[in-house]
C-alpha positions in Angstrom: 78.6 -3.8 -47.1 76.3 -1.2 -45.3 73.8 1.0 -47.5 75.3 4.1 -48.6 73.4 7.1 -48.2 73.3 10.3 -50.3 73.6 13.9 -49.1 70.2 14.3 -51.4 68.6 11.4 -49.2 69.9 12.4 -46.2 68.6 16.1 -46.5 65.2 15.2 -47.6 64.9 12.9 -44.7 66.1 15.5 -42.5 63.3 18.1 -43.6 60.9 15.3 -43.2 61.1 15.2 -39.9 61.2 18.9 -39.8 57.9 18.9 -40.9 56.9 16.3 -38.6 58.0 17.8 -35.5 56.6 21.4 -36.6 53.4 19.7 -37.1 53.5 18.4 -33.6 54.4 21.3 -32.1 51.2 23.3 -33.8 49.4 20.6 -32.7 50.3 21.3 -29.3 50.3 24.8 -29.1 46.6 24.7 -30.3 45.3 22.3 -27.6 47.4 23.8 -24.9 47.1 27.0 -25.8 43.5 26.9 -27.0 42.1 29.5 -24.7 43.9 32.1 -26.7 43.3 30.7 -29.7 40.0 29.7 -29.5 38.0 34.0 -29.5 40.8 34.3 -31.7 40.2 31.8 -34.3 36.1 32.5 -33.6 36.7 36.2 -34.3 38.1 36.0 -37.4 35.5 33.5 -39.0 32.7 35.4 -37.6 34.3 38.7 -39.3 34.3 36.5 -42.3 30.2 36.3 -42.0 29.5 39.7 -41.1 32.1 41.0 -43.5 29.4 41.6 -46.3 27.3 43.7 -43.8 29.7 45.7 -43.2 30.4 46.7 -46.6 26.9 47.0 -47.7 26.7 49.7 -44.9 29.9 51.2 -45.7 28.1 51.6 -49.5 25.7 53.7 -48.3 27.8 56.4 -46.8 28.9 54.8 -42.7 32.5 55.3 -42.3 33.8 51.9 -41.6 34.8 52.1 -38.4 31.1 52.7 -37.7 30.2 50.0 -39.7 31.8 47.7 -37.9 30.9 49.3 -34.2 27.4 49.0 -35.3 27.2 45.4 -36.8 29.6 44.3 -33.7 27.0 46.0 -31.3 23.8 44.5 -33.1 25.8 40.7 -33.4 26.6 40.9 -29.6 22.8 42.7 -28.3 21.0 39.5 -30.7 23.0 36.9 -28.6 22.3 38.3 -25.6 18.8 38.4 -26.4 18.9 35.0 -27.3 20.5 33.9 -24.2 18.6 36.0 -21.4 15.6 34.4 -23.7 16.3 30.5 -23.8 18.8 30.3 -20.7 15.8 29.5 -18.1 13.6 27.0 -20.8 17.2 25.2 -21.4 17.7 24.8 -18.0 14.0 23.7 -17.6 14.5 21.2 -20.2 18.2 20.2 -19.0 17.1 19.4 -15.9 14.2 16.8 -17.3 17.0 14.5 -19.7 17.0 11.5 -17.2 12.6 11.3 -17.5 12.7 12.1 -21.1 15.6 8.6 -21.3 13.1 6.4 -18.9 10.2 7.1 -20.5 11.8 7.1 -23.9 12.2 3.3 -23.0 8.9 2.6 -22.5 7.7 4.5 -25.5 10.0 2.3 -28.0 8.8 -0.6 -25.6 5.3 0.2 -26.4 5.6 0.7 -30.0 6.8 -3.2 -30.3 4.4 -4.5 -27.5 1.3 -2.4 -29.8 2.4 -4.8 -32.3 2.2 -8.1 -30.6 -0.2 -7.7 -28.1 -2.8 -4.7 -27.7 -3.2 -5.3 -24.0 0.4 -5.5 -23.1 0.8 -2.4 -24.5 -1.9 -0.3 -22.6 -0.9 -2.1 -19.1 2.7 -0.5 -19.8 0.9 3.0 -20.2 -0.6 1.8 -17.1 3.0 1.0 -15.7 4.5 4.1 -16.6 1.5 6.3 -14.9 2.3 4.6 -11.7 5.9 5.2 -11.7 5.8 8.9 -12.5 6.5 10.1 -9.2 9.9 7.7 -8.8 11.2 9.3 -12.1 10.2 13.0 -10.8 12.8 11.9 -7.8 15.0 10.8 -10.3 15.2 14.6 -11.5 15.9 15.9 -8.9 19.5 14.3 -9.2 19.9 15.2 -12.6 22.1 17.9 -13.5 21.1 21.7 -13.5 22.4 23.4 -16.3 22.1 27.1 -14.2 25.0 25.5 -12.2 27.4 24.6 -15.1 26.7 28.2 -16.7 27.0 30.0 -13.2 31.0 27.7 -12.5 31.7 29.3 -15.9 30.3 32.4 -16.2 33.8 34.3 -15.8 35.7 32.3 -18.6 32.5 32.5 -21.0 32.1 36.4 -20.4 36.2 36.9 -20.8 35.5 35.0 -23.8 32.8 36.8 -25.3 34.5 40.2 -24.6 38.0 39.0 -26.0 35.9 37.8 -29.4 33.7 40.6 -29.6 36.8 43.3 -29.6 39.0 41.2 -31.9 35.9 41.2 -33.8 35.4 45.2 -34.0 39.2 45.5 -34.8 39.0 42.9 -37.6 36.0 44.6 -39.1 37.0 47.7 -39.0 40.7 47.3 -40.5 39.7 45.6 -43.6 41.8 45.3 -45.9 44.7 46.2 -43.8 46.9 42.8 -43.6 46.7 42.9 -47.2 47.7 46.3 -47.6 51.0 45.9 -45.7 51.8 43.0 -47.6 51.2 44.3 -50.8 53.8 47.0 -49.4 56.7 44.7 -48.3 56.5 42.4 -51.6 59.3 44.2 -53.8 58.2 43.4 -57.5 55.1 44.9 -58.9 53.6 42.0 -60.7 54.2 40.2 -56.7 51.9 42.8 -55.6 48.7 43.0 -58.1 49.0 39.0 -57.6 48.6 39.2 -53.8 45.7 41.5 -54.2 44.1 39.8 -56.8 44.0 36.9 -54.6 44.0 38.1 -51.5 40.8 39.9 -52.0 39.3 37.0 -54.0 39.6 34.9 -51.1 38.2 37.7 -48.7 35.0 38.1 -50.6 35.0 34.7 -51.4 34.9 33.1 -48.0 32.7 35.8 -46.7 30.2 35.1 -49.6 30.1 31.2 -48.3 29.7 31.5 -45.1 27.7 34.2 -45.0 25.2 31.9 -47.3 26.2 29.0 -44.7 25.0 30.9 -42.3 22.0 32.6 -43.3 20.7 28.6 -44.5 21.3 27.5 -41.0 19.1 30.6 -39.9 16.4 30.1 -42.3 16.2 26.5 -41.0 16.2 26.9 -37.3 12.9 29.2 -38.7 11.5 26.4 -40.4 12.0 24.1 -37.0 10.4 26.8 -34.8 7.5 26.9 -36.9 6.9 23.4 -37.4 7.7 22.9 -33.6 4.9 25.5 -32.9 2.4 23.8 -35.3 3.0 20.2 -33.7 2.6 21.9 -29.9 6.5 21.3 -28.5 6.7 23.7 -26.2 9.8 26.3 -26.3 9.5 26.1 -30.4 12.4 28.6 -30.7 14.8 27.1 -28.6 14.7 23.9 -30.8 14.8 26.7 -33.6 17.9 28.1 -32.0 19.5 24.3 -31.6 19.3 23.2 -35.5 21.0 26.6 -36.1 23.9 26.3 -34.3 24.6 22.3 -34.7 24.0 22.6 -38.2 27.3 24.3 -38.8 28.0 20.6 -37.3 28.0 18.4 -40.7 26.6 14.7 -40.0 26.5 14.6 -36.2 24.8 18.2 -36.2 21.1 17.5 -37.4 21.2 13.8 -35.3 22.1 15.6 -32.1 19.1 17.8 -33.1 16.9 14.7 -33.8 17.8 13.4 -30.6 17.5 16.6 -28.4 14.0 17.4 -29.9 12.9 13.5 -29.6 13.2 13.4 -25.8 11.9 16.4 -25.3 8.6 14.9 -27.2 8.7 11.8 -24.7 8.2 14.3 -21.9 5.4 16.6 -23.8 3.1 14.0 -25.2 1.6 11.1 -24.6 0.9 8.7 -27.7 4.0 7.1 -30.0 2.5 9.1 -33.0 2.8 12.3 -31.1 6.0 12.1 -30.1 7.6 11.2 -33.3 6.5 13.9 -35.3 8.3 16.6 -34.2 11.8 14.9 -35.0 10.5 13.5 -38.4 9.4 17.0 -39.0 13.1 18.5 -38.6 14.4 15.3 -40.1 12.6 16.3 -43.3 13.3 20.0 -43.4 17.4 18.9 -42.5 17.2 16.6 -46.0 15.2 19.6 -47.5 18.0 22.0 -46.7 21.1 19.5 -47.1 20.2 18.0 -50.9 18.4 20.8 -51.9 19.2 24.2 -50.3 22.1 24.3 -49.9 23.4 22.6 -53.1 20.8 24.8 -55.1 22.9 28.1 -53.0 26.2 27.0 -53.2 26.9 24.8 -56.3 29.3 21.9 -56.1 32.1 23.9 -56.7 32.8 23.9 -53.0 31.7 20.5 -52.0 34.3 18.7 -49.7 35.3 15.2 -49.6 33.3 13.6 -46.6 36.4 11.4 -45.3 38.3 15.1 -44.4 35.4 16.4 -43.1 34.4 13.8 -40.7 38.6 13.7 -40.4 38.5 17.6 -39.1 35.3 17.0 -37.0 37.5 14.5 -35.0 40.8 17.1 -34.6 38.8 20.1 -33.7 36.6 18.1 -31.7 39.4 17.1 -29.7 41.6 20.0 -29.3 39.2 22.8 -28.9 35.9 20.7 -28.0 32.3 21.7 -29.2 33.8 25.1 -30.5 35.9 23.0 -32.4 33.3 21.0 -33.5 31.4 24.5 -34.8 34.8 26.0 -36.6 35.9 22.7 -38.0 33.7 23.0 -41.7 34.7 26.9 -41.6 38.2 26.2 -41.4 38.0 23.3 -43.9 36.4 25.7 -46.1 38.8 28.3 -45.9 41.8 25.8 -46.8 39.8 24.7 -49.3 39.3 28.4 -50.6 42.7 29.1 -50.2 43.7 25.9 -51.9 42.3 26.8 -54.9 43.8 29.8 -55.3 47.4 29.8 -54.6 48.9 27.3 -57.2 51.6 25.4 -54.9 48.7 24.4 -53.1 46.5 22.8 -55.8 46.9 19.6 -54.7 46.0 19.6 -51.2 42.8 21.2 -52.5 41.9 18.7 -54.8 42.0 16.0 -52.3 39.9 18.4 -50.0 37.5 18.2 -53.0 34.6 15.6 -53.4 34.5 16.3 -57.1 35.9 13.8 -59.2 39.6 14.3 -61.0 39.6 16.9 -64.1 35.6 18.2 -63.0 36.9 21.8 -63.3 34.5 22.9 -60.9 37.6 24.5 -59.1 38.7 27.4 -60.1 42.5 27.3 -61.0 45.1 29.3 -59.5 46.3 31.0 -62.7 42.9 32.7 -63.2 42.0 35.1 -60.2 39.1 37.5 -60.1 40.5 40.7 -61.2 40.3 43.4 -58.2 41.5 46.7 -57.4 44.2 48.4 -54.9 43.0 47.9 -51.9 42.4 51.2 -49.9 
């Protein structure tokens, strides 16, 4: 006799697969769709950051709308500075990747051969003196980074526009989603809930990664200057790389070790010379990752490492390196959210690294008190 199956068990299985197949279909919308999504998704987060500026200025007397032309004006004027700066030097050192690989093999050849055998090791320096002019032809047919940014100068400029309008809009409307929904939520004790929380998580998630992201700032100053001091050319390009693939947790800071250790090969001479400069970011990157930022942030917002190397593999593969860069700001603002909307405790405390019963979340039942939003 067959199994017999319950309406109960039927209907759960049934919204099972619901969820399954909804899941699959955001899936797909986001990686076949991610052109829209992407300057939308980047907007937002980035109005997160600047959120705080913007009230600070609205504080002392801008209307907001100014504010936010203003701080969307000075964002977008800093990274075209930075860009019309550092686009020729990347391009410069782009262009010299396959002589910083060959001689980075005879530098880590040389290191072992100074061990065993002192004359081995100087008739390699010898070696590598004579082939210098085959590896110069070998960079020739390298890539040239002017000619990737020049075949996608239209969909990077559409891009930047698109974000940087969003942008203005989100800045400059506020509160504004919250507002209306506080309006179509019919009981009254609905609505000082939803603003209770709603700006909670607002100030909240601006607050972190605003803090995020003046860290990463302060420590692509600390690798300029320490680049300067050790004589690597270009110091605040390498400055300008550990800020931006810091937001990158674990593959971030070795990508940055890597980048500034072939461009050592190519700038100096002796083993000792050339691995100074990445020790020297290697130290300020533990300085700022077990001391920093755990000094800044607390551990009430530490996530669990499996998720986060987990969403650096999704976002990585839908939406590519801007993935990569939006993956720990969207883990962060589920986490955020997570914490604060009781239904979804328990997806936040597996999104937390902190043991079971810690308390280092805040619960659900006890928002920050907050006004009407105007």
């Amino acid at each position: 006799m067959g199994e017999m199956h319950t309406p109960g068990t039927t209907f759960r299985s049934l919204t099972i697969a619901s969820w399954l197949v909804a899941g699959l279909a955001v899936v797909a919308a986001l990686y076949f769709a991610r052109t829209l999504f992407i300057p939308v998704t980047l907007a937002a987060v980035i109005a997160l950051v600047l959120a705080p500026v913007v009230r600070v200025l609205c504080r002392l007397g801008f209307p907001r709308s100014a504010a936010s032309g203003l701080v969307v004006v000075a964002a977008i004027g800093v990274v075209a500075a930075t860009l019309a700066r550092l686009s020729v030097p990347a391009a410069e050192w782009f262009s010299r990747v396959p002589l910083a690989m060959a001689r980075l093999r005879y530098t880590f050849r040389e290191v072992v051969t100074a061990v065993q055998d002192m004359r081995e090791f100087t008739q390699n320096m010898a070696n590598l003196s004579a082939n210098q002019p085959q590896e110069s032809a070998v960079v020739v047919q390298g890539p040239d980074l002017t000619q990737v940014f020049l075949t996608n100068t239209g969909q990077l400029l559409t891009m930047i526009v698109v974000t940087g309008i969003l942008l203005f809009f989100l800045l400059a409307n506020g509160y504004l989603f919250l507002q209306k929904t506080v309006h179509v939520l019919p009981r009254f004790g609905d609505k000082k809930r939803a603003v209770e929380i709603g700006r909670a998580l607002q100030i909240e998630v601006s607050r972190y990664l605003f803090t995020i992201t003046a860290i990463n700032v302060g420590l692509g100053g600390a690798t300029a200057a320490a680049m300067a001091m050790l004589g690597l050319p270009d110091p605040l390009l390498w400055g300008v790389l550990a800020a931006i693939l810091n937001f990158i947790p674990y593959a971030g800071p070795i990508l940055t070790v890597g980048a500034i250790l072939l461009a050592s090969v190519v700038t100096f001479s002796t083993p000792v010379a050339v691995f100074m400069p990445p020790l020297a970011f290697g130290v300020l990157s533990a300085l700022e990752g077990n001391v920093i930022t755990p000094l800044l942030l607390g551990r009430s917002l530490s996530l669990n490492p499996v998720i986060v190397f987990v969403s650096l593999l999704l976002w990585g593969w839908l939406w590519g390196p801007a993935g990569l860069l939006l993956a720990v700001p969207l883990l962060v603002i589920a986490k955020i959210l997570c914490d604060h909307i009781e239904p979804l405790a328990v997806v936040g405390e597996y999104l937390s690294s902190l043991p079971p019963g810690s308390g280092a979340s805040r619960p659900a039942a006890e928002p920050e008190k907050a006004a009407m939003p105007e």
